[in-house]
CSV table of C-alpha atoms in Angstrom, one decimal:
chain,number,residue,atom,x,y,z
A,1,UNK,CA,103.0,-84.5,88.4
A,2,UNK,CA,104.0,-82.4,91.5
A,3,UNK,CA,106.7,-80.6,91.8
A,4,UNK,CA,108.6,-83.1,94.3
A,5,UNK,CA,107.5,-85.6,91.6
A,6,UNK,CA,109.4,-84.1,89.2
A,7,UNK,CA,112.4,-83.6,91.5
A,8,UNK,CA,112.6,-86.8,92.8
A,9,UNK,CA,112.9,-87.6,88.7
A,10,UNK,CA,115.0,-85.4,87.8
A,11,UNK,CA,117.5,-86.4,91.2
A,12,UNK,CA,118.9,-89.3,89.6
A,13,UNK,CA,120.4,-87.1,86.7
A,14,UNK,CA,122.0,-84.7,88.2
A,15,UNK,CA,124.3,-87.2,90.6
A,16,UNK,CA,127.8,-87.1,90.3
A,17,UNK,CA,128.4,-90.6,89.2
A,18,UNK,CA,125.7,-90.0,86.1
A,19,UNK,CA,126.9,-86.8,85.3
A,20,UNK,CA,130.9,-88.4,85.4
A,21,UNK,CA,129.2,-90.8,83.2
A,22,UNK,CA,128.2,-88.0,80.7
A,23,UNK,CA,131.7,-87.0,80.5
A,24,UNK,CA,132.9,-90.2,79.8
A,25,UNK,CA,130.9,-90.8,77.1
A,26,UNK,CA,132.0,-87.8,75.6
A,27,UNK,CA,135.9,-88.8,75.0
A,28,UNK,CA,135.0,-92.5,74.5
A,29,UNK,CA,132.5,-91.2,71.2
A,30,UNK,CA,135.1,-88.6,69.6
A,31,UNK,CA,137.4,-91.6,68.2
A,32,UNK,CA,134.7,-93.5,66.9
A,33,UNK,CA,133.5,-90.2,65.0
A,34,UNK,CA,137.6,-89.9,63.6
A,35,UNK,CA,137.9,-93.5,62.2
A,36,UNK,CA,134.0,-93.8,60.9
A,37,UNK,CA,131.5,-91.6,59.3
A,38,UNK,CA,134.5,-88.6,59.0
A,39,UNK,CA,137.0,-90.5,57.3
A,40,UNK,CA,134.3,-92.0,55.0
A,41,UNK,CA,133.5,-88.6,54.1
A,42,UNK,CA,137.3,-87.3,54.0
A,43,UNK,CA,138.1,-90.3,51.8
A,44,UNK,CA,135.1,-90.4,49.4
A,45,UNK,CA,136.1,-86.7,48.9
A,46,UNK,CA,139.4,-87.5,47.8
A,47,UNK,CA,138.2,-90.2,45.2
A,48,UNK,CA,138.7,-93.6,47.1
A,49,UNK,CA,136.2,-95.7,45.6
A,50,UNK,CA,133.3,-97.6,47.7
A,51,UNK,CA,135.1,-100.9,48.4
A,52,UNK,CA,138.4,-99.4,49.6
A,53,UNK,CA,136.4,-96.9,51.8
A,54,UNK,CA,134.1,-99.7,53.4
A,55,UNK,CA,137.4,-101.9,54.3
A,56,UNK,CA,138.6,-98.8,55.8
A,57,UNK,CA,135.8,-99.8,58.3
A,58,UNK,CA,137.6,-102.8,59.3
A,59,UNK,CA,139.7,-100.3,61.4
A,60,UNK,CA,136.6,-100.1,63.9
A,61,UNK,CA,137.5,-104.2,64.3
A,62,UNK,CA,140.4,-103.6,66.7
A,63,UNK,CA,137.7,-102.4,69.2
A,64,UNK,CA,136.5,-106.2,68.7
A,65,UNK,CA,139.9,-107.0,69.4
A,66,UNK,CA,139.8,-105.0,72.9
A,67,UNK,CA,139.2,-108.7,75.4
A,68,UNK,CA,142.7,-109.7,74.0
A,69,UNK,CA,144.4,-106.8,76.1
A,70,UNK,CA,141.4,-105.9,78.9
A,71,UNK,CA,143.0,-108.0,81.3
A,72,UNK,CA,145.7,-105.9,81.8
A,73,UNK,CA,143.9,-102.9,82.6
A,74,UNK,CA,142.0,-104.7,85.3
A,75,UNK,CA,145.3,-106.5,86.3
A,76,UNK,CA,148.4,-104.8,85.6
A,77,UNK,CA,149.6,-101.5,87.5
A,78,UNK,CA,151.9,-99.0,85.5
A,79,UNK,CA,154.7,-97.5,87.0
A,80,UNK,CA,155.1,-94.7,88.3
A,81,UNK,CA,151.0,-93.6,87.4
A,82,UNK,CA,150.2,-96.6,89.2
A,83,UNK,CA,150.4,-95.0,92.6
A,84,UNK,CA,147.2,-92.5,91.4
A,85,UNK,CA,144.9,-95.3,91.1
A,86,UNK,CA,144.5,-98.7,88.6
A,87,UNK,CA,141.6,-96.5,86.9
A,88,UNK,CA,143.1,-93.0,86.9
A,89,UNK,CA,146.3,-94.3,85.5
A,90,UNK,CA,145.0,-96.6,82.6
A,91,UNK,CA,142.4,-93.6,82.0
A,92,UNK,CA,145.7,-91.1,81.6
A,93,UNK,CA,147.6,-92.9,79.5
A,94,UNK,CA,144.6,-94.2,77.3
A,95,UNK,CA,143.8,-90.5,76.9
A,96,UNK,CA,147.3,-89.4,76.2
A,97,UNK,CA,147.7,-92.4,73.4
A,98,UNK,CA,144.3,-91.5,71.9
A,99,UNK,CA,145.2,-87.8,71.5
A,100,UNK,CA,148.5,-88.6,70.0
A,101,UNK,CA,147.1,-91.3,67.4
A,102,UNK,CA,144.6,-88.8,66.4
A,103,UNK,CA,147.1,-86.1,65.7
A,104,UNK,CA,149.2,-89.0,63.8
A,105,UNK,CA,145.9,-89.7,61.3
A,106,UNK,CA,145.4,-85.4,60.8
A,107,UNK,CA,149.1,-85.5,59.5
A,108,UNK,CA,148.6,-88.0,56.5
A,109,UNK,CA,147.4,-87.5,53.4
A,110,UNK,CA,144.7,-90.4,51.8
A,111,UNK,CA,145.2,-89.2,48.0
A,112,UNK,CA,149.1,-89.4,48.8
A,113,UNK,CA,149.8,-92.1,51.1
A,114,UNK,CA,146.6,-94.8,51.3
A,115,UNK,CA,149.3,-97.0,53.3
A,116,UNK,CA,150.1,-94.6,55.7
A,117,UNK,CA,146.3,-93.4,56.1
A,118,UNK,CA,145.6,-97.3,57.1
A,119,UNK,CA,148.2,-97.4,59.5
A,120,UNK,CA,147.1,-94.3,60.8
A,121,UNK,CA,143.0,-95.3,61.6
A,122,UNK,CA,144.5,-98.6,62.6
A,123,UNK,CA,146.4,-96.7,65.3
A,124,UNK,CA,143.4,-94.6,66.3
A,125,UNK,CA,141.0,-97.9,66.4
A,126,UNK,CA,143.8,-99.4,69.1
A,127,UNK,CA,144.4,-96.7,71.2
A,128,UNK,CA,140.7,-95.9,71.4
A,129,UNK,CA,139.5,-99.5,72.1
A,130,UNK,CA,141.7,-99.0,75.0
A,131,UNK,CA,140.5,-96.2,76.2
A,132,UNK,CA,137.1,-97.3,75.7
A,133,UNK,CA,138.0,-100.4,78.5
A,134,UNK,CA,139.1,-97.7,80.9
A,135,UNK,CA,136.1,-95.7,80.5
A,136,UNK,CA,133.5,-98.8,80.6
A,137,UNK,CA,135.2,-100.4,83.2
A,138,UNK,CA,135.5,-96.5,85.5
A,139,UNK,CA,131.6,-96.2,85.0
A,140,UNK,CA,130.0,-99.6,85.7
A,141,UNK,CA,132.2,-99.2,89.1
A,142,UNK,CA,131.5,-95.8,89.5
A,143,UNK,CA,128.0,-96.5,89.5
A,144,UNK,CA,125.4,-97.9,91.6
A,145,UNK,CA,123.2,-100.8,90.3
A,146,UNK,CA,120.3,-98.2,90.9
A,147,UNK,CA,121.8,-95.8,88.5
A,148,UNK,CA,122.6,-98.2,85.7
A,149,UNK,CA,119.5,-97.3,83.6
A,150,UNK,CA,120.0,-93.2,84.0
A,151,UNK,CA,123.7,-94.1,84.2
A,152,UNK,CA,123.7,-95.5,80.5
A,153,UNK,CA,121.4,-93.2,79.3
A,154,UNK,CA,124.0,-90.0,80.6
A,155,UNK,CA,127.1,-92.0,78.7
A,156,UNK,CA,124.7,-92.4,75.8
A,157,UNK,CA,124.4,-88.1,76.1
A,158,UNK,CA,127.9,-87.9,76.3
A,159,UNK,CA,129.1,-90.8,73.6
A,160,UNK,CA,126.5,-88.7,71.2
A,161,UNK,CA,127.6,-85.1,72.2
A,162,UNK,CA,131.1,-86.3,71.8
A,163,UNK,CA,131.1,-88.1,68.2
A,164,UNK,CA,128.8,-85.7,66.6
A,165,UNK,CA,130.3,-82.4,68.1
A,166,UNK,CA,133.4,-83.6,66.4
A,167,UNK,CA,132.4,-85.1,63.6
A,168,UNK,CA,130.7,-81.8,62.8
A,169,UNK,CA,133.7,-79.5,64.1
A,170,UNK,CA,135.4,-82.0,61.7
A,171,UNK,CA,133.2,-81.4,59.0
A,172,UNK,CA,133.2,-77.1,59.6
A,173,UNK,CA,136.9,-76.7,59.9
A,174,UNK,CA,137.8,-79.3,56.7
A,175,UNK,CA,135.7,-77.3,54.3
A,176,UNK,CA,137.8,-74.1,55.5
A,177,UNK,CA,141.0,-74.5,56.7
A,178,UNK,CA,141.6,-78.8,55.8
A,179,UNK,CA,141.2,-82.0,57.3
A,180,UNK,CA,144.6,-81.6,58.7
A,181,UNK,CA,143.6,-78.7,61.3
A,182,UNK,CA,140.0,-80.6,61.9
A,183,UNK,CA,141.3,-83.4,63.3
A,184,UNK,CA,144.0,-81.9,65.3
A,185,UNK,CA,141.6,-79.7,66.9
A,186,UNK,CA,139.1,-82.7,67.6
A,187,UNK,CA,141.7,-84.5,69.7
A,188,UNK,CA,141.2,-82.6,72.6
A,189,UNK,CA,137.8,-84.4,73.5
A,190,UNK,CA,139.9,-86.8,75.2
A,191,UNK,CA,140.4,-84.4,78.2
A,192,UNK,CA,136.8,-84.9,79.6
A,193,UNK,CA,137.1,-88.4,80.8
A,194,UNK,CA,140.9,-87.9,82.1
A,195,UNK,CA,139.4,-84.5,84.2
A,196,UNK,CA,137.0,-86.9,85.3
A,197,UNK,CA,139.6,-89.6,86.7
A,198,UNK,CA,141.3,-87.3,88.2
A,199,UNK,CA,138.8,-85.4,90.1
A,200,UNK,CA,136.9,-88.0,91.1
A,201,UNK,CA,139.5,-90.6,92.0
A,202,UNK,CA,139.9,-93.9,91.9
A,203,UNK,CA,136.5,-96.0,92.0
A,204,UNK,CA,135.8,-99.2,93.9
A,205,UNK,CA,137.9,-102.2,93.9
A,206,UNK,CA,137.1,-105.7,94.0
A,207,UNK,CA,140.7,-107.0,93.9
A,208,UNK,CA,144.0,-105.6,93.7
A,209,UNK,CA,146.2,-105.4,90.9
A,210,UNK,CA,149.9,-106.8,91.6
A,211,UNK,CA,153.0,-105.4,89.9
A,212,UNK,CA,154.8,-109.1,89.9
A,213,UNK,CA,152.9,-112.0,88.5
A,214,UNK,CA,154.2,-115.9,88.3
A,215,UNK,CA,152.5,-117.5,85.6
A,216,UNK,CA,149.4,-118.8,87.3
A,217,UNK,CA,149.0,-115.4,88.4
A,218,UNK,CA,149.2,-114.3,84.9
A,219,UNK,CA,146.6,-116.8,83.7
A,220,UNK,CA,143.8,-116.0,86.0
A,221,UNK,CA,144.3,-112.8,85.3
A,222,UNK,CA,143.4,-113.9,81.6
A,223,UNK,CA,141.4,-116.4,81.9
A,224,UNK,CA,139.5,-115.8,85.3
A,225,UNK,CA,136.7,-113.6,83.1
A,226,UNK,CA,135.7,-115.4,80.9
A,227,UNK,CA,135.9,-118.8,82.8
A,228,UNK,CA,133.6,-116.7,85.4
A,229,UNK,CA,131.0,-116.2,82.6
A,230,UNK,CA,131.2,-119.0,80.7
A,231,UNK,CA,129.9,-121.1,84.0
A,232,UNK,CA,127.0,-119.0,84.3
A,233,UNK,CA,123.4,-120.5,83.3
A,234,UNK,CA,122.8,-120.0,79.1
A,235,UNK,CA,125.9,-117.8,78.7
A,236,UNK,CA,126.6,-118.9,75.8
A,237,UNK,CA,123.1,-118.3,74.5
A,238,UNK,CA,123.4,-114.9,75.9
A,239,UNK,CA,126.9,-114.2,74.1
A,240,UNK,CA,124.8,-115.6,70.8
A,241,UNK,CA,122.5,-112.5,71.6
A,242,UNK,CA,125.0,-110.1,72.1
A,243,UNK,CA,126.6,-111.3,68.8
A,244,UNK,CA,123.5,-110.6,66.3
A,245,UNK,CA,121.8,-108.2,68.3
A,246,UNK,CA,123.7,-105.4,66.5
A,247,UNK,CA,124.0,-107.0,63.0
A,248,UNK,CA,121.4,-104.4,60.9
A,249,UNK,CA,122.2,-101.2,62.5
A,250,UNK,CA,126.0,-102.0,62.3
A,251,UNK,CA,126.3,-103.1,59.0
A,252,UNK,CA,123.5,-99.9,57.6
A,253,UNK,CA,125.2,-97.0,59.5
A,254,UNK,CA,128.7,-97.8,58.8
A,255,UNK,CA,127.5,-97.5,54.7
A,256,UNK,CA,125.3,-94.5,55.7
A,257,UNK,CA,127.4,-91.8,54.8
A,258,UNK,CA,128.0,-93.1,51.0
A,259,UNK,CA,124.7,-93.0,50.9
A,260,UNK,CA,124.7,-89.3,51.5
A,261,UNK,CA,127.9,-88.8,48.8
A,262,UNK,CA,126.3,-90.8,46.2
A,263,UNK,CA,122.4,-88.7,46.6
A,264,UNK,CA,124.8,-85.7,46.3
A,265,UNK,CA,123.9,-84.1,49.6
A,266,UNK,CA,126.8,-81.5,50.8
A,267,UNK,CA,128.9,-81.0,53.9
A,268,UNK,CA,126.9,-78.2,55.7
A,269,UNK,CA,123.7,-80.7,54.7
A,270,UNK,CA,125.4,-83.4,56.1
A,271,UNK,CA,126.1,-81.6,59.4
A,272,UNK,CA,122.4,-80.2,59.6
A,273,UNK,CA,120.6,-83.4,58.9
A,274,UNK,CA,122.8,-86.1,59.5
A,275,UNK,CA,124.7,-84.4,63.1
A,276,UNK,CA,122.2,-81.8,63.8
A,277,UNK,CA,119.0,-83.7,63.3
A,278,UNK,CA,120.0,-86.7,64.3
A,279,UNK,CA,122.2,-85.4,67.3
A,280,UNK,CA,119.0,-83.8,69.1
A,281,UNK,CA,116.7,-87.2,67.9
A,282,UNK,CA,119.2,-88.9,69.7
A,283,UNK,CA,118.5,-87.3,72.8
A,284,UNK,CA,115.0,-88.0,72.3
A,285,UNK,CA,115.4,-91.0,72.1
A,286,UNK,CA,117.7,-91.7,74.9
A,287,UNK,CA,114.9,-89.5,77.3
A,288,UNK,CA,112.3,-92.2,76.4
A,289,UNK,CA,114.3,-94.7,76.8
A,290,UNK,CA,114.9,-94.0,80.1
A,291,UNK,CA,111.8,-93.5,80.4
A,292,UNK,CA,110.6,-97.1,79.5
A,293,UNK,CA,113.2,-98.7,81.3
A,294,UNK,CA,111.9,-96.8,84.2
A,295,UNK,CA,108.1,-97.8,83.6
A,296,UNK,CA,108.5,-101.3,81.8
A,297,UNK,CA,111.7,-102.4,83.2
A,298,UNK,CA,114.3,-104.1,81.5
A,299,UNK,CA,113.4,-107.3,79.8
A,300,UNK,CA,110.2,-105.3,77.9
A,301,UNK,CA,112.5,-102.3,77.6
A,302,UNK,CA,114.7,-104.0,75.8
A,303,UNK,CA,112.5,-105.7,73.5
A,304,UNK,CA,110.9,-102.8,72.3
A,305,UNK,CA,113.8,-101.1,71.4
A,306,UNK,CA,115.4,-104.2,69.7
A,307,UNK,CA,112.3,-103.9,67.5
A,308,UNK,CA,112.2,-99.7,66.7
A,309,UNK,CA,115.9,-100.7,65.6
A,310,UNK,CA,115.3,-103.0,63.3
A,311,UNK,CA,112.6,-101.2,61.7
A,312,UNK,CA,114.3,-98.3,61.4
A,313,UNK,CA,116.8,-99.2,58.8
A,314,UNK,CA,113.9,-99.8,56.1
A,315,UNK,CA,114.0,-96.0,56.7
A,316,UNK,CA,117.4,-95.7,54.3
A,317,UNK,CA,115.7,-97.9,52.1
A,318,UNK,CA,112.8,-95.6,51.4
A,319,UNK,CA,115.6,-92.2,51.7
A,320,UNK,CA,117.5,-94.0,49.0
A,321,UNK,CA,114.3,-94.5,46.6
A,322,UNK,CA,113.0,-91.0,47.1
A,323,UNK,CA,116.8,-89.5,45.6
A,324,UNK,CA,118.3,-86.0,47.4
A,325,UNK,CA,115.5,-84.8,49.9
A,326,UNK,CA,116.3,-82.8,52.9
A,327,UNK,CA,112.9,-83.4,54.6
A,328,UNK,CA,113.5,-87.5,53.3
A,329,UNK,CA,117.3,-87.1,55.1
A,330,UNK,CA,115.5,-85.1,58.6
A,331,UNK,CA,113.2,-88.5,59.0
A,332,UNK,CA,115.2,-90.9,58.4
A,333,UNK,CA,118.2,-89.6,60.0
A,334,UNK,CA,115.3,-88.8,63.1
A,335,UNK,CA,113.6,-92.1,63.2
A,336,UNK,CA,116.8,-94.5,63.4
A,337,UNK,CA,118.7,-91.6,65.8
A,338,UNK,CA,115.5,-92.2,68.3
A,339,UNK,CA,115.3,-95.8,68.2
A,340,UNK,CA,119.6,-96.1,68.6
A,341,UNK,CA,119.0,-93.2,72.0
A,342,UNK,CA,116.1,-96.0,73.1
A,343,UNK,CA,118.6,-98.8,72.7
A,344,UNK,CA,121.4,-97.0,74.1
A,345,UNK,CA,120.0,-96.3,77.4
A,346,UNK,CA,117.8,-100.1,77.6
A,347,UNK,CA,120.7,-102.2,75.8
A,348,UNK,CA,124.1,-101.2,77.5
A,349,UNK,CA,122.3,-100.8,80.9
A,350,UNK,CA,121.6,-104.8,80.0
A,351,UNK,CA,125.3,-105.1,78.8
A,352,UNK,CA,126.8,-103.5,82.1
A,353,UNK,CA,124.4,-105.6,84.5
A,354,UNK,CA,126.2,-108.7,83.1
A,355,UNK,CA,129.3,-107.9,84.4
A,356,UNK,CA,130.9,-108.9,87.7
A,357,UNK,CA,132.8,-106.3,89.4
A,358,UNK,CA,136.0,-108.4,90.0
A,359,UNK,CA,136.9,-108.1,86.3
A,360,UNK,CA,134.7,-105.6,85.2
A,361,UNK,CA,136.8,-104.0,81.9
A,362,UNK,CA,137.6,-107.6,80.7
A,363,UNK,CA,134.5,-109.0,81.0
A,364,UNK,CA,132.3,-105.4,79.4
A,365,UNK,CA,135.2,-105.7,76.6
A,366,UNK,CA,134.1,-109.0,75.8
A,367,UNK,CA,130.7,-108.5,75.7
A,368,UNK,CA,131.0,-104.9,73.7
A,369,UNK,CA,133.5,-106.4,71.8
A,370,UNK,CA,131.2,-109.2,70.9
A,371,UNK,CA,128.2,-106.8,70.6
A,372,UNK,CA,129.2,-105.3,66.8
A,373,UNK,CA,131.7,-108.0,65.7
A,374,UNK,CA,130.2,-109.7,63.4
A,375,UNK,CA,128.5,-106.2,61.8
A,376,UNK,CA,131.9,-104.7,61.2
A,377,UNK,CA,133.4,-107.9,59.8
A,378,UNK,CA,130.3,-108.0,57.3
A,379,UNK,CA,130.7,-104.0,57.0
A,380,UNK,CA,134.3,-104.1,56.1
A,381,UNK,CA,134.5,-107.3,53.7
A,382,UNK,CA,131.0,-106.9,51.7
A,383,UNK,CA,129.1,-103.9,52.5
A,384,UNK,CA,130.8,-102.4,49.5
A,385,UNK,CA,129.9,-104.8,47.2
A,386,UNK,CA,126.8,-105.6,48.4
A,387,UNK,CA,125.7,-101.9,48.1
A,388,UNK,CA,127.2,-101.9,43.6
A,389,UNK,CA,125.4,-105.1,43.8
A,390,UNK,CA,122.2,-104.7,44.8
A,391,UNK,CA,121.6,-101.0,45.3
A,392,UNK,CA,120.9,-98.9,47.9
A,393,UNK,CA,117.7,-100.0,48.5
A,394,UNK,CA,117.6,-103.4,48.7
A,395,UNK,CA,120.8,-103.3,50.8
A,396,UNK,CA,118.7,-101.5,53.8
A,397,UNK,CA,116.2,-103.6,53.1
A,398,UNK,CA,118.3,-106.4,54.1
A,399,UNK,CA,119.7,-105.0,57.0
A,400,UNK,CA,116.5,-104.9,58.1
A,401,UNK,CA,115.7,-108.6,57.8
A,402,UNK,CA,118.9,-109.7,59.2
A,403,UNK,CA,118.2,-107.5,62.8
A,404,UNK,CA,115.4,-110.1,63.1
A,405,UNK,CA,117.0,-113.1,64.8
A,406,UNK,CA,118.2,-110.9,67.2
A,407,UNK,CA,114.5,-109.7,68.3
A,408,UNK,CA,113.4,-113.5,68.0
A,409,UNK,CA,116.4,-114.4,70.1
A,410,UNK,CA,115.6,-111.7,73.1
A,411,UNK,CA,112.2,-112.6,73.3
A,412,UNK,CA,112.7,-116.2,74.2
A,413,UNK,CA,115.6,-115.3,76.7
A,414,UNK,CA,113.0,-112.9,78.7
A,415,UNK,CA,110.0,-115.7,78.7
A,416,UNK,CA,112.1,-118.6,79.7
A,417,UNK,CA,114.2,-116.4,82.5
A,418,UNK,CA,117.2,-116.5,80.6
A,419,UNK,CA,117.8,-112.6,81.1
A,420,UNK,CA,117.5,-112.3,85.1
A,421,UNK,CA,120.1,-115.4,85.2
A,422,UNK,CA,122.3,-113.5,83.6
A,423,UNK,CA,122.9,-110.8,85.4
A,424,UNK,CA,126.4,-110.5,87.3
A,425,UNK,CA,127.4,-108.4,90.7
A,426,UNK,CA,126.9,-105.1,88.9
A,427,UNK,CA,123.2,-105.4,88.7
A,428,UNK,CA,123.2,-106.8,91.8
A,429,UNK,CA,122.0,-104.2,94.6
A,430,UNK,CA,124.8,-104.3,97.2
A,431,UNK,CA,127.8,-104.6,95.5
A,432,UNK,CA,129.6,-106.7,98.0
A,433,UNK,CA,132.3,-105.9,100.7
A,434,UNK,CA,134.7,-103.4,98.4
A,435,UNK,CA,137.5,-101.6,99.2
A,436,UNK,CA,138.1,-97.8,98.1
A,437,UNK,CA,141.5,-97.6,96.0
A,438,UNK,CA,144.2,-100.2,96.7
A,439,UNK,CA,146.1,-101.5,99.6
């Protein structure tokens, strides 16, 4: 490839709205990192038993919860921070509730308080579902439909580079000063995305938020969403999609780092395989992935990563029959951290093309909501048991089987047209007649 080849490739990247993406990703990754695979390690460390520490993972289900309140950041203007933007505002005070919720869970102690610790991850998963709907809703308007695919891939960077830099700072700082001081250090990865509201400012609007609503009002607000893609052609075969899509890798990873306790693999292996490892496979995996959605565009795209998903939870499965193996950990932890990059970049640039710009953090709330749902409901009420039941083994064996209908289901949408009906005015090149900010 020539040189203007490769810089005419590398453009795209190095954009400001892909490389706000990047930075977005970052703070909307670190809360995910607090509430999952840490406090599974924080809690099995402090002699919680399997069940009580997989229900812990019901906390994640408030993000699933996030279309009950998303009309409100695409609807409702705060006072005072209002006058900075709809975006800016929601992304301040998202931030600012995310860093304090955090600091609340680093003050309580699981061994002592169980209660309180609930409360606690219950308050992280809330105020970090919120600020996840700022963030979504900033960078599919930020972006332009042509930068959707590197646009996903750069969140996908920054969602990875955020979760595992602190999950591993997390890790570092608990084995040497306590879990207290890790968390409270971690809370500052909430300052990227707000830096990145306010520098770059409010995005595009496609309708104006109103301070004083009559009830009609109100109930468009609410309802106007998901009435909007309800009417679309095979929505609700699409929302079935979006529903199982996720069902293996959600209910395997969320159990992933038991596995790790129970094979008696240690912190600093856990952060070099399990973060390190699978931190740089992740990248590898989002590079090709933008890479086939590039070349093979995005029904084929899709598909192929739906498929590298699937497979790769059998990966556990064979980890979990070899016993403690660092090189056994590297390749498993490598293969499913490549195909999740491939389905990070092909997947949520899918996701974001669905949604139409007038109600753009409702509707991406529905559908991201919708995307794990039914994984973390299984995750939290019998991925525990399942795991004493049946072992290790034949539990990622089974998360491998149960990612299938979601391949089977994909397939048909792309050969009957299904998926190009689908898409909404985000994937739509000219995004209509927008207004910067508000009037």
């Amino acid at each position: 490839m020539s040189g203007a080849g490769v810089g005419a490739g590398l453009k795209p990247y190095v954009e400001k709205e892909p490389i706000a993406a990047f930075l977005l990703g970052i703070s909307s990754g670190f809360p995910y990192a607090m509430i999952g695979a840490t406090l599974t390690t924080r809690l099995a460390q402090n002699g919680i038993d399997k069940k009580t520490i997989t229900a812990f993972t019901l906390a994640f289900f408030v993000y699933n919860l996030k279309p009950l309140w998303a009309w409100a950041v695409d609807g409702v203007r705060l006072p005072v921070l209002g006058r900075l933007g709809q975006r800016v505002s929601w992304m301040l005070l998202a931030g600012a509730l995310v860093m304090a919720a955090v600091a609340n869970l680093a003050l309580v102690d699981p061994g002592a308080d169980l209660g309180a610790t609930v409360t606690a991850a219950l308050l992280v998963g809330l105020a970090g579902a919120t600020f996840d709907i700022v963030i979504d809703a900033y960078r599919i308007e930020t972006l332009k439909p042509y930068q959707l695919g590197v646009g996903s891939g750069m969140t996908q960077y920054g969602w990875r580079i955020g979760s595992v830099a602190a999950g591993g700072l997390a890790l570092v700082l608990a084995a040497r000063t306590g879990w207290s001081i890790a968390y409270l250090a971690c809370a500052a990865f909430a300052l990227p995305a707000m830096l990145v509201a306010l520098v770059m400012g409010e995005p595009v609007r496609h309708r104006d938020p109103v301070e004083r609503r009559g009830l009609a009002e109100l109930w468009q607000s609410i309802a106007g969403p998901f009435v909007e893609f309800f009417r679309r052609q095979g929505a609700f075969v699409v929302l079935a999609f979006i529903l199982v899509h996720k069902i293996g890798d959600t209910l395997g990873q969320l159990v992933v780092r038991l596995l790790f306790n129970d094979l008696g693999y240690t912190n600093d292996e856990i952060a070099l395989y399990d973060v390190g490892v699978g931190f740089w496979a992740y990248l590898i995996g989002i590079f090709i992935g933008g890479a086939l959605y590039a070349r093979l565009g995005l029904k084929r795209s899709v598909l192929i990563s739906l498929i590298l998903m699937a497979v790769s939870n059998a990966s556990f499965a064979a980890l979990a029959a070899a016993g403690h193996s660092n090189w056994g950990m590297a390749g498993a932890i490598g293969f499913e951290n490549i195909a999740s990059g491939i389905g990070g970049v092909t997947v949520i640039a899918y996701f974001s093309a669905l949604c139409d710009l007038r109600f753009t953090a409702a509707q991406y709330a529905l559908i991201s909501a919708a995307a794990s749902a039914v994984g973390r409901i299984l995750t939290g009420t019998t991925a525990g048991w399942l795991v004493e039941r049946m072992g290790y083994v034949n539990f990622y064996l089974l998360t491998t089987v149960v990612a299938l209908p979601g391949v089977a289901l994909f397939w048909w949408m792309a050969r009957t047209g299904l998926v190009d009906e689908s898409i909404g005015s985000a994937g739509i090149e000219g995004k209509g007649d927008a207004r910067r900010g508000e009037s």
